[in-house]
Coordinates of N, CA, C and O in Angstrom, one line a residue:
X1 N 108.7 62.3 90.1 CA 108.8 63.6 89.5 C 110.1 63.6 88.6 O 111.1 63.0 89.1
X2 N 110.2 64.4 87.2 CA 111.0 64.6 86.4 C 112.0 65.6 87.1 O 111.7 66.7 87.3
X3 N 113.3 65.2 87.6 CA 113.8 66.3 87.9 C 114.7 66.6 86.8 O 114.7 65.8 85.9
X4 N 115.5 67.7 86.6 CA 116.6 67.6 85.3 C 118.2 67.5 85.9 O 118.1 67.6 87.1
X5 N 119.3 67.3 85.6 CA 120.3 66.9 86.1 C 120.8 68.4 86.9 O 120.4 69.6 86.5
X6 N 121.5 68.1 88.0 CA 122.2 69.7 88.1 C 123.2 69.7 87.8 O 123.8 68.7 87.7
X7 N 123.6 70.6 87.6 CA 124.8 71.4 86.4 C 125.8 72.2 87.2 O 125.2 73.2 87.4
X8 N 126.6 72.4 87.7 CA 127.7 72.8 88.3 C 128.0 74.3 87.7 O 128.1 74.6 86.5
X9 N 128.2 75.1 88.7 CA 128.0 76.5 88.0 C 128.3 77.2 86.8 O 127.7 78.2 86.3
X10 N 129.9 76.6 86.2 CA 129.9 77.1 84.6 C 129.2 76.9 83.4 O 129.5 77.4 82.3
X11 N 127.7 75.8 83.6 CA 127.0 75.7 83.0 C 125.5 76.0 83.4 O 124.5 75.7 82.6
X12 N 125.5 76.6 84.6 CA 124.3 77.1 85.1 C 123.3 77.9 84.0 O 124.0 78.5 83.3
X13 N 122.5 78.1 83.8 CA 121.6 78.6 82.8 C 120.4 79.1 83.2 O 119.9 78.6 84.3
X14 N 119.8 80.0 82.7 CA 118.2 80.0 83.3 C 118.0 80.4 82.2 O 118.9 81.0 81.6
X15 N 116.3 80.1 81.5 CA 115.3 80.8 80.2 C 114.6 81.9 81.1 O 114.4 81.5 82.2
X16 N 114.3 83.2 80.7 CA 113.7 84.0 81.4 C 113.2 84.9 80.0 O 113.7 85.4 78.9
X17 N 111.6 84.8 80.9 CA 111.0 85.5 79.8 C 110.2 86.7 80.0 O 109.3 86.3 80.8
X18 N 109.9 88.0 79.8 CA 109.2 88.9 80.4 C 108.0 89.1 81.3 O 107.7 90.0 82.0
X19 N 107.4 87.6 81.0 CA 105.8 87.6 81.5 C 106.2 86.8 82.3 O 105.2 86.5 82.9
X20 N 107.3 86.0 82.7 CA 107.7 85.3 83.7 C 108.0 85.7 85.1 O 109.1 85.9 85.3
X21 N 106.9 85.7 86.1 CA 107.0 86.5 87.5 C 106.2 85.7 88.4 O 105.2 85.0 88.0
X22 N 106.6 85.7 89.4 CA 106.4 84.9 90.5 C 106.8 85.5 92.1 O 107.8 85.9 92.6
X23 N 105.7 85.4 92.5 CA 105.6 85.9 94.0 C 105.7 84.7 95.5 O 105.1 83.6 95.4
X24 N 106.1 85.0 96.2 CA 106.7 84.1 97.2 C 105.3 84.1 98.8 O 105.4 85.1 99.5
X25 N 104.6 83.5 99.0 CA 103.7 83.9 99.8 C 104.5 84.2 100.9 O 105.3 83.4 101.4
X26 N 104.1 85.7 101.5 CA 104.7 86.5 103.1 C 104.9 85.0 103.9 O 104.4 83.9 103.8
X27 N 105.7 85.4 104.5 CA 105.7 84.3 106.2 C 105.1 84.9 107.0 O 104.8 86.1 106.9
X28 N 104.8 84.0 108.2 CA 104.0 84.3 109.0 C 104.3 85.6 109.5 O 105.4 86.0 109.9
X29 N 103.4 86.2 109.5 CA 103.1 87.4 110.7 C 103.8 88.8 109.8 O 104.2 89.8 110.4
X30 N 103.8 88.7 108.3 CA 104.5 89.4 107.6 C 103.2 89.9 106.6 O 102.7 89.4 105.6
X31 N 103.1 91.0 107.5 CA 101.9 91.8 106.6 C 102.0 93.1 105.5 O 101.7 94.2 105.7
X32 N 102.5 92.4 104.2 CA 102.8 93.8 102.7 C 101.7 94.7 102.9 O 101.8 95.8 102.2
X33 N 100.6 94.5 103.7 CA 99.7 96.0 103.8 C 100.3 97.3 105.0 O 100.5 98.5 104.9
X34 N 100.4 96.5 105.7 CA 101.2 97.6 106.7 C 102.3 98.3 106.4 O 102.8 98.9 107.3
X35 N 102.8 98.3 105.2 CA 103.9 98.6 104.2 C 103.4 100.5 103.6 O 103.6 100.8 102.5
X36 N 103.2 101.0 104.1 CA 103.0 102.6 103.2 C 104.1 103.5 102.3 O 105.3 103.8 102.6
X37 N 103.5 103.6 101.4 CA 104.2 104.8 100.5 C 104.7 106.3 101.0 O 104.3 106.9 102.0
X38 N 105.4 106.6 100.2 CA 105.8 108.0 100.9 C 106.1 109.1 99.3 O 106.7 108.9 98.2
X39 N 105.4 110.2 99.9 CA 105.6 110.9 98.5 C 106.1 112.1 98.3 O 106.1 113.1 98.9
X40 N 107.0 111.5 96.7 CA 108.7 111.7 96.5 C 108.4 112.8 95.3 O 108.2 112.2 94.2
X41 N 108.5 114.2 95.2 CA 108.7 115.3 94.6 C 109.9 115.5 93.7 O 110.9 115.6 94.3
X42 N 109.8 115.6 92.1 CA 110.9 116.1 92.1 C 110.7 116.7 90.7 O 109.9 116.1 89.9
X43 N 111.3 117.7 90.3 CA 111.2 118.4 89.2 C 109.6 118.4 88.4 O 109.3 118.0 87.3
X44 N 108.9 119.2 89.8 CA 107.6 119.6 89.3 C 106.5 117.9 88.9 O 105.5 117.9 88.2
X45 N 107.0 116.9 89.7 CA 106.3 115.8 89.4 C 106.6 115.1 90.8 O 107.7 114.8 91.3
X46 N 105.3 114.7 91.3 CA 105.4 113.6 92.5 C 104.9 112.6 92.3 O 104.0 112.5 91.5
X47 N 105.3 111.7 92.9 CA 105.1 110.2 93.0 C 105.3 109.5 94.4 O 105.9 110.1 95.3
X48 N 104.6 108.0 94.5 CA 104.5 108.0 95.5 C 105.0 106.7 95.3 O 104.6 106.0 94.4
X49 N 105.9 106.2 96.2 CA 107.2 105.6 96.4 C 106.9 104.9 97.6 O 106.3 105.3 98.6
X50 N 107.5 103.6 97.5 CA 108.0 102.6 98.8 C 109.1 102.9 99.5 O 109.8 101.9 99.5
X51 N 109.3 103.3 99.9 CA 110.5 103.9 101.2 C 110.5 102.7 102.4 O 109.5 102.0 102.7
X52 N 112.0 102.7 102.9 CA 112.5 101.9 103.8 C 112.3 102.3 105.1 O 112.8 103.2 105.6
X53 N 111.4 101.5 105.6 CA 111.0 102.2 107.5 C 111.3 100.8 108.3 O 110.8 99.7 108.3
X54 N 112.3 101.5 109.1 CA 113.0 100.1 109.7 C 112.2 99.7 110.7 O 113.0 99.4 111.5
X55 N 110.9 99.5 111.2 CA 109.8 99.1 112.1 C 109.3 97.9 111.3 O 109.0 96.9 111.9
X56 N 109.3 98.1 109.7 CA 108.8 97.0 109.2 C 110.2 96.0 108.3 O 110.1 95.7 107.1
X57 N 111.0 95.7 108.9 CA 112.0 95.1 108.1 C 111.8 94.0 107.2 O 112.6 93.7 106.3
X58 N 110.2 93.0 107.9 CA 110.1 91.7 107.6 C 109.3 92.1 106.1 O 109.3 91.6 105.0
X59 N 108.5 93.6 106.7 CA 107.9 93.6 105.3 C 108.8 93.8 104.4 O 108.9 93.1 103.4
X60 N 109.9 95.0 104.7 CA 110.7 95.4 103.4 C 111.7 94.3 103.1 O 112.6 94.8 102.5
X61 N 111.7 93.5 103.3 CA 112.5 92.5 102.9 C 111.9 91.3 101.7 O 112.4 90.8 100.7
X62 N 110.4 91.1 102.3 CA 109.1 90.2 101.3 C 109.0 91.6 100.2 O 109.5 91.4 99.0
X63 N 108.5 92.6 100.5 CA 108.7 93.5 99.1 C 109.9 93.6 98.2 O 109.7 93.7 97.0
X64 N 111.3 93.5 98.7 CA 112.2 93.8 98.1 C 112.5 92.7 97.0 O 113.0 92.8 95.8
X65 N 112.2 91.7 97.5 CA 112.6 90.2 96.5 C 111.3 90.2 95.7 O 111.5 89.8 94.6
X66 N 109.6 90.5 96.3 CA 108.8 90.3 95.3 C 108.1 91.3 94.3 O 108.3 92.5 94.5
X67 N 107.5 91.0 93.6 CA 107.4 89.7 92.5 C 108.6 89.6 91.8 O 108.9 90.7 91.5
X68 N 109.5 88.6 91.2 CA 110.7 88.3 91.1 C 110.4 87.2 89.4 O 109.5 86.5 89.0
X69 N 111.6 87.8 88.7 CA 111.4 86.7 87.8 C 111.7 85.4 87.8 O 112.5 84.8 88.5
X70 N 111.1 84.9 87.1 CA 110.8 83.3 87.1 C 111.4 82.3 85.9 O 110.9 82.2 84.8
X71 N 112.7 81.5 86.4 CA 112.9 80.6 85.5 C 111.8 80.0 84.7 O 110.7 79.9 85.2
X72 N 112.0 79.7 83.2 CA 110.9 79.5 83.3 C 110.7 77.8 83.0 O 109.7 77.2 83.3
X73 N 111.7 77.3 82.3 CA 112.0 75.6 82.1 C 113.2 75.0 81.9 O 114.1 75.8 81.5
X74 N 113.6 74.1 82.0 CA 115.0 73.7 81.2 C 114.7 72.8 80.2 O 113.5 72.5 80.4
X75 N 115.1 72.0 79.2 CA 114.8 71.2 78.8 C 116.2 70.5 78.2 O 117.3 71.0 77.9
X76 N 115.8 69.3 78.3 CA 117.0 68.4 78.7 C 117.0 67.0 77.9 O 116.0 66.2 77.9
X77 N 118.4 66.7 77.3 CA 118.4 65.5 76.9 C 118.0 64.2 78.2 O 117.8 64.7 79.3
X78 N 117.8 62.9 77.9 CA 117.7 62.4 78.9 C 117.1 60.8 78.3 O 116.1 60.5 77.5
X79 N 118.3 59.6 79.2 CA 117.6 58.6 78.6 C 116.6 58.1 79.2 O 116.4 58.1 80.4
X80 N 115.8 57.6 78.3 CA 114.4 57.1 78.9 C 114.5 55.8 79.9 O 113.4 55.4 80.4
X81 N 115.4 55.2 80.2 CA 115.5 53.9 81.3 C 115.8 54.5 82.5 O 116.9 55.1 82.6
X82 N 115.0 54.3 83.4 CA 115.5 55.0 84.8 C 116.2 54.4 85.1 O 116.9 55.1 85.6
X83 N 116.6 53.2 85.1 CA 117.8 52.7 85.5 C 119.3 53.2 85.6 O 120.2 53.0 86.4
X84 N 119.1 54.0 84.4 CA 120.4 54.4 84.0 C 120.8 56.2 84.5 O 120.1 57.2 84.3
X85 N 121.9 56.2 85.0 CA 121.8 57.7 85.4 C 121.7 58.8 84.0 O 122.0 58.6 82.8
X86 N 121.2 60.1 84.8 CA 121.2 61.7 84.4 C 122.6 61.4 83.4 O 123.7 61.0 83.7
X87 N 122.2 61.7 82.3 CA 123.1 62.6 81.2 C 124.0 63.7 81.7 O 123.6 64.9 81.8
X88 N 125.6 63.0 82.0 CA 126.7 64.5 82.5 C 127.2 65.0 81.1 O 126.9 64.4 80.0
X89 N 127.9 66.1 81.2 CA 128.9 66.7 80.1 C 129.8 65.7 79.7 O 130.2 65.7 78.6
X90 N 130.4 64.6 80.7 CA 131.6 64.4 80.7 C 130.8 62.5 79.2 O 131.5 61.7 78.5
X91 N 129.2 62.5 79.6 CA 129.1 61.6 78.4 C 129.3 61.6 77.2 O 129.6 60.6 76.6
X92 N 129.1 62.8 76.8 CA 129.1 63.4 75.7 C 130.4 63.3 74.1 O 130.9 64.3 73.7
X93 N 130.5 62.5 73.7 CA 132.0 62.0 72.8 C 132.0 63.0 71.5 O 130.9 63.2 71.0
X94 N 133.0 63.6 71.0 CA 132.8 64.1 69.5 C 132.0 66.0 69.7 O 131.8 66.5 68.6
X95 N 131.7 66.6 70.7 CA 131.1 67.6 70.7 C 131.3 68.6 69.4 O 132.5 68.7 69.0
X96 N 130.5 69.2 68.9 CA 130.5 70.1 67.8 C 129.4 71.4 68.1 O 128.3 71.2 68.5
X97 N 129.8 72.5 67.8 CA 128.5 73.1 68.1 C 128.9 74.2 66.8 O 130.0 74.7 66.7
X98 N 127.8 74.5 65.8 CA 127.4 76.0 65.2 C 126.2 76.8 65.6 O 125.1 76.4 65.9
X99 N 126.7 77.9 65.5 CA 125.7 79.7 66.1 C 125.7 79.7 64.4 O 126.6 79.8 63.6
X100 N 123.9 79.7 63.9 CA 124.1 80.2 62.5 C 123.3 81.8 63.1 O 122.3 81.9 63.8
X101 N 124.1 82.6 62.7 CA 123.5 84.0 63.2 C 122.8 84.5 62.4 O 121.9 85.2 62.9
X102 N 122.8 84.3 61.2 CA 121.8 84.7 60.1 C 120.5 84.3 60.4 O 119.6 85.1 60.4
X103 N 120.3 82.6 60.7 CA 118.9 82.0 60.8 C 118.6 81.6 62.4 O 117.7 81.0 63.0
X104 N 119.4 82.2 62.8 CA 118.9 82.0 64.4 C 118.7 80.6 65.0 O 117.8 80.2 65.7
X105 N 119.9 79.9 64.3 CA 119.2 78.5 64.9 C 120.9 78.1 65.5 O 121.9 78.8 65.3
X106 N 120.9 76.9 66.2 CA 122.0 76.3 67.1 C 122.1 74.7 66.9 O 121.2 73.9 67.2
X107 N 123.4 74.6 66.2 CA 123.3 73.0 65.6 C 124.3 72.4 66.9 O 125.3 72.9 67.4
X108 N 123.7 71.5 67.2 CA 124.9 71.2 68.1 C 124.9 69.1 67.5 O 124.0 68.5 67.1
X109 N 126.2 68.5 67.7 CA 126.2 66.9 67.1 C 127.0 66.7 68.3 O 127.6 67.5 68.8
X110 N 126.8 65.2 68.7 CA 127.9 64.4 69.7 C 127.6 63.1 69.5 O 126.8 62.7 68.6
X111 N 128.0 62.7 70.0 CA 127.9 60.9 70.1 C 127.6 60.4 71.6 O 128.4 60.6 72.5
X112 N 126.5 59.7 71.8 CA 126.0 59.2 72.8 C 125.5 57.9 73.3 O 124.4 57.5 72.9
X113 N 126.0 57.3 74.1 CA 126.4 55.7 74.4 C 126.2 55.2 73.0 O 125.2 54.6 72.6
X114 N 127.2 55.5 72.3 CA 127.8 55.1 70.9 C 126.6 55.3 70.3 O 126.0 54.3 70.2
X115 N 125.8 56.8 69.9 CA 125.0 56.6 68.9 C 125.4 58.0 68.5 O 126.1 58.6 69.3
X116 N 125.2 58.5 67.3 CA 125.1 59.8 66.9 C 123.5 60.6 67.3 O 122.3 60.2 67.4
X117 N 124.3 62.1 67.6 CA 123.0 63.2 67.8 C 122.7 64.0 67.3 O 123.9 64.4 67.2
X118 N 122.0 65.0 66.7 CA 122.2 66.0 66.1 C 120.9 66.6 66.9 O 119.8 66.1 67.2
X119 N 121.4 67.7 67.2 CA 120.2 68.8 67.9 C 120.3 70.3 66.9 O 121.3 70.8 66.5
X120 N 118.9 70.8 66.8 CA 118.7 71.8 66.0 C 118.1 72.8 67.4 O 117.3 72.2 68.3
X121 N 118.3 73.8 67.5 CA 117.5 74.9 68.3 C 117.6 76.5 67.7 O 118.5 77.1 67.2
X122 N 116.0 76.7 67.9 CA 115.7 78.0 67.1 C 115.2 78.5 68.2 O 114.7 77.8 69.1
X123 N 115.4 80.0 68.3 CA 114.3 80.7 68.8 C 114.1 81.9 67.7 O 114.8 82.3 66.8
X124 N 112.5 82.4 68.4 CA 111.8 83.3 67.7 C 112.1 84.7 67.8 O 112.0 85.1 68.9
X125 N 112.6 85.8 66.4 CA 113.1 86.5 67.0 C 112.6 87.8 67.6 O 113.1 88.9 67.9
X126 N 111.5 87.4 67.8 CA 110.4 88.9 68.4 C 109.1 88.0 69.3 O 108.0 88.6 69.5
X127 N 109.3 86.7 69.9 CA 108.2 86.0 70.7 C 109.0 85.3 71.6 O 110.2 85.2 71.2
X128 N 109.0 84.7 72.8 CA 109.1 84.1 73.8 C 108.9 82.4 73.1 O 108.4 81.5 73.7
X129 N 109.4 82.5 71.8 CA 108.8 80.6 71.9 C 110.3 80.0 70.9 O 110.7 80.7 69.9
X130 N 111.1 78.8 71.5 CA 111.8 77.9 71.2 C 111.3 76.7 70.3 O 110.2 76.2 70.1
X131 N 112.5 76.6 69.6 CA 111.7 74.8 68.9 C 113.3 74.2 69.2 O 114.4 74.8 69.3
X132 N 113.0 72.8 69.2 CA 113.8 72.2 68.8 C 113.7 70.9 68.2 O 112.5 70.5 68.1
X133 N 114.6 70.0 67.6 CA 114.8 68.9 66.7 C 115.6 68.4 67.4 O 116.2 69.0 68.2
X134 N 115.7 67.1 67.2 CA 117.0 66.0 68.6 C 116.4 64.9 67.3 O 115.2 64.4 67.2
X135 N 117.6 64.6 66.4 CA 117.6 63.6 65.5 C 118.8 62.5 66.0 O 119.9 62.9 66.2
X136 N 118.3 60.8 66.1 CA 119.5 60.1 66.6 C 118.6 58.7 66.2 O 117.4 58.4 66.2
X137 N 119.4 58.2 66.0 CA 119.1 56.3 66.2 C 118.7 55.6 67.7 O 118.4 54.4 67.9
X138 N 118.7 56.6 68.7 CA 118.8 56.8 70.1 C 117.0 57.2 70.4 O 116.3 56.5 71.1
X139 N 116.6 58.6 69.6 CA 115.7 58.8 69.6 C 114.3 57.7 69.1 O 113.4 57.4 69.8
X140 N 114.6 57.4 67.6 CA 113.9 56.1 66.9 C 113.5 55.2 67.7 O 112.3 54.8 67.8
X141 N 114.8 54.7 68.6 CA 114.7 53.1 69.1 C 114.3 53.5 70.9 O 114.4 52.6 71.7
X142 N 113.8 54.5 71.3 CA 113.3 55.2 72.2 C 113.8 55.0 73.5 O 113.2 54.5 74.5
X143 N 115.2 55.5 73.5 CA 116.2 55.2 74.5 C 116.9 56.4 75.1 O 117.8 56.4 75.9
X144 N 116.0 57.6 74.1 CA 116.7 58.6 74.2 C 115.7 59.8 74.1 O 115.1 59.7 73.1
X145 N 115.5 60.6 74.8 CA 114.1 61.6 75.1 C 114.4 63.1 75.7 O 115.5 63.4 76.2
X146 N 113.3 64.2 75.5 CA 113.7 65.5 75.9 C 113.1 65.0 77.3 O 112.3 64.1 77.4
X147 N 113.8 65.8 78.4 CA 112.6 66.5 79.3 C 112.6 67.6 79.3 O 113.3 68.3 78.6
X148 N 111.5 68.0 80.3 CA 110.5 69.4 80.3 C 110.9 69.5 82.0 O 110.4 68.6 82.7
X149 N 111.6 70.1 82.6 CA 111.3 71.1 84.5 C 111.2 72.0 84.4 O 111.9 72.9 83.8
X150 N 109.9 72.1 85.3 CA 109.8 73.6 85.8 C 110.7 73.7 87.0 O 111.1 72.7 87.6
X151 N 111.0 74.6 87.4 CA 111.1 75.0 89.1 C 109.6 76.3 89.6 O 108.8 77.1 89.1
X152 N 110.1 75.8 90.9 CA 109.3 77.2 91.9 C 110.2 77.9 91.9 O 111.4 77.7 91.8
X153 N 109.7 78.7 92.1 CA 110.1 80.6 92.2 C 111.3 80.5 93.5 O 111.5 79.9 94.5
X154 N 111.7 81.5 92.8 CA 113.2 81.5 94.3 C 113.2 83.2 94.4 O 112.7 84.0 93.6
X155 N 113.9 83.7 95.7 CA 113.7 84.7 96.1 C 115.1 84.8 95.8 O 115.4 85.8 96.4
X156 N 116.0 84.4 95.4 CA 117.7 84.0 95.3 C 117.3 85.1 93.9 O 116.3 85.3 93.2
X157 N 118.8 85.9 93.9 CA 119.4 86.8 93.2 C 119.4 86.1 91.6 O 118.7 86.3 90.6
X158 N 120.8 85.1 91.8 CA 121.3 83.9 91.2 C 121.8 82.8 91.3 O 122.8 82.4 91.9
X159 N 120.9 82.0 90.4 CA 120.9 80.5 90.4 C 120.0 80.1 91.5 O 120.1 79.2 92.2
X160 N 119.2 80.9 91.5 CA 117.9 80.4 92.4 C 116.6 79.4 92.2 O 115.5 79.6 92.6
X161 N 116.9 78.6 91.7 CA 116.0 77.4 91.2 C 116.1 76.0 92.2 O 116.8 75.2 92.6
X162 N 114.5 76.5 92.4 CA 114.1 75.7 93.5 C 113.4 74.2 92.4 O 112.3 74.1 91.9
X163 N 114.4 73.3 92.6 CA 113.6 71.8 92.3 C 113.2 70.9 92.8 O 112.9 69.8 92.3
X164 N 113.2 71.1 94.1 CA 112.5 70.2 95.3 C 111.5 70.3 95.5 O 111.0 69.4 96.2
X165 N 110.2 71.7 95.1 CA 109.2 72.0 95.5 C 108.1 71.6 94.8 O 107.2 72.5 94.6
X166 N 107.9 70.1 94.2 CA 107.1 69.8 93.4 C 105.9 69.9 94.1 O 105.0 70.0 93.3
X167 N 105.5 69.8 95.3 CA 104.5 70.0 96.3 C 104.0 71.3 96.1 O 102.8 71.3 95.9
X168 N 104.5 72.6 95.9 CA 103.9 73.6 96.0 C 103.5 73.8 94.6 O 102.2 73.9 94.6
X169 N 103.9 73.8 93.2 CA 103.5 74.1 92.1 C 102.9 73.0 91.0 O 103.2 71.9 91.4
X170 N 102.3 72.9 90.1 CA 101.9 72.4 89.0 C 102.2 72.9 87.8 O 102.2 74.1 87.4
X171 N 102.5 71.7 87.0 CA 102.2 72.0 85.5 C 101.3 71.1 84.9 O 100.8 70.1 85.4
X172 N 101.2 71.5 83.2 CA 100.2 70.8 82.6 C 100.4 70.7 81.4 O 100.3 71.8 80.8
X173 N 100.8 69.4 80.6 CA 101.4 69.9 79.5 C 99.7 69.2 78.8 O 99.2 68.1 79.0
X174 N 99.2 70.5 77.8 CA 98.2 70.8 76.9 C 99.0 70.6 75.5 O 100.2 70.9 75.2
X175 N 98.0 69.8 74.6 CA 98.5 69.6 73.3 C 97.5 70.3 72.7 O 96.3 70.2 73.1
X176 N 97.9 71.4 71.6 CA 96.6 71.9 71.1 C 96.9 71.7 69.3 O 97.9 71.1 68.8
X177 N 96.1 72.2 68.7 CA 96.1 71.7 67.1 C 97.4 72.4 66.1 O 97.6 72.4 64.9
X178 N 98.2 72.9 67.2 CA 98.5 74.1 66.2 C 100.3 73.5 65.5 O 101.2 74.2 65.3
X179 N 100.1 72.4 65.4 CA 101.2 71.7 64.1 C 102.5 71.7 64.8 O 103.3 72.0 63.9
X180 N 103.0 71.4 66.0 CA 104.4 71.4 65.8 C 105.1 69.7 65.0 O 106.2 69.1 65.1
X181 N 103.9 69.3 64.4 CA 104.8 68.2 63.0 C 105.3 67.2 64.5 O 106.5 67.2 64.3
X182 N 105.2 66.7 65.3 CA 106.1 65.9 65.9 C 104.6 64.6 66.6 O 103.5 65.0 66.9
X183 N 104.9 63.4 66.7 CA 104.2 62.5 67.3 C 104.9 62.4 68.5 O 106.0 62.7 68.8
X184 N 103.3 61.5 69.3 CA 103.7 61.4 70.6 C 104.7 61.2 71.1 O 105.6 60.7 70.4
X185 N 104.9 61.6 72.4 CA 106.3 61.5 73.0 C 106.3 60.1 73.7 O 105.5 59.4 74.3
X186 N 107.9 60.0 73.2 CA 108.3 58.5 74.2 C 107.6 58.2 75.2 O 107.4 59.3 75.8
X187 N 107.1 57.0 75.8 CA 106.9 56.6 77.1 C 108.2 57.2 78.3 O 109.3 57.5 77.6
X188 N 108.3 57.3 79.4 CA 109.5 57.5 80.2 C 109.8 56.5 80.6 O 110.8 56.4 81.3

């Protein structure tokens, strides 16, 4: 499995996106039906509310964390020889970075086991969708590649990214017609 490198907390990050939610299945003997509402009056309008009833703690505890948002990927420079370790900060020679705020894109350049890099990142300014460009002599000679992680869903506040749980989840990466201009990806 692809894992992505871990990052020590001043570079911690998460993508989160509105439709990104994810629910934690109860533990045993922890039943969200036995859970009832209670109904809450106020200025000529009632509604009916989850209230705290300490008989069921295990439930209000599974309710309180779910449905929870959901990291949704990282993506990651990364050389393609397994042999060779995870890509740290401390590889990185020459760092440069521009925020063009006008065009919404993020140029970042460095130099990597002596090659040059240039990375382009856009996001869209009213959709949930990223692009990016990763131009290098590193790239060409296929020594140098994105990855794609998901994580499972974490019940964690922050920095809850579960990457050990490739057993419980799936992904699927679908290619469909719709032009992002780029050919297949490197072998790993």
């Amino acid at each position: 499995p692809l894992t992505p490198p871990s990052l020590p907390p001043p570079l911690l990050t998460q993508t989160h996106a509105d439709w990104g939610w994810h629910v934690t299945p109860p533990p045993a003997g922890v039943e969200p039906l036995r859970f009832t509402e209670a109904e809450i009056s106020a200025r000529n309008h009632s509604a009916r509310y989850p209230v705290l009833q300490p008989k069921l703690a295990a439930e209000t505890a599974w309710l309180r964390a779910n449905p929870h948002r959901l990291s949704l990927l990282r993506l990651f420079l990364r050389r393609t020889d397994p042999r060779l370790p995870p890509i740290a900060p401390s590889d990185l020679r020459s760092p440069r970075q521009t925020l063009h705020l006008w065009n919404g894109t993020l140029t970042s350049s460095f130099e990597l086991d002596g090659a040059p890099v240039s990375v382009v990142t856009a996001v869209h300014p009213s959709l949930d969708a990223l692009a990016t460009r990763v131009c290098s002599p590193a790239v060409r000679s296929r020594r140098l590649g994105l990855g794609l992680a998901f994580p499972y869903g974490s019940e964690a506040f922050q920095g809850g990214l579960e990457w050990g749980k490739a057993d419980r989840h799936a992904s699927t990466l679908v290619s469909g017609g719709g032009g992002g201009g780029g050919g297949p990806a490197p072998p790993p």
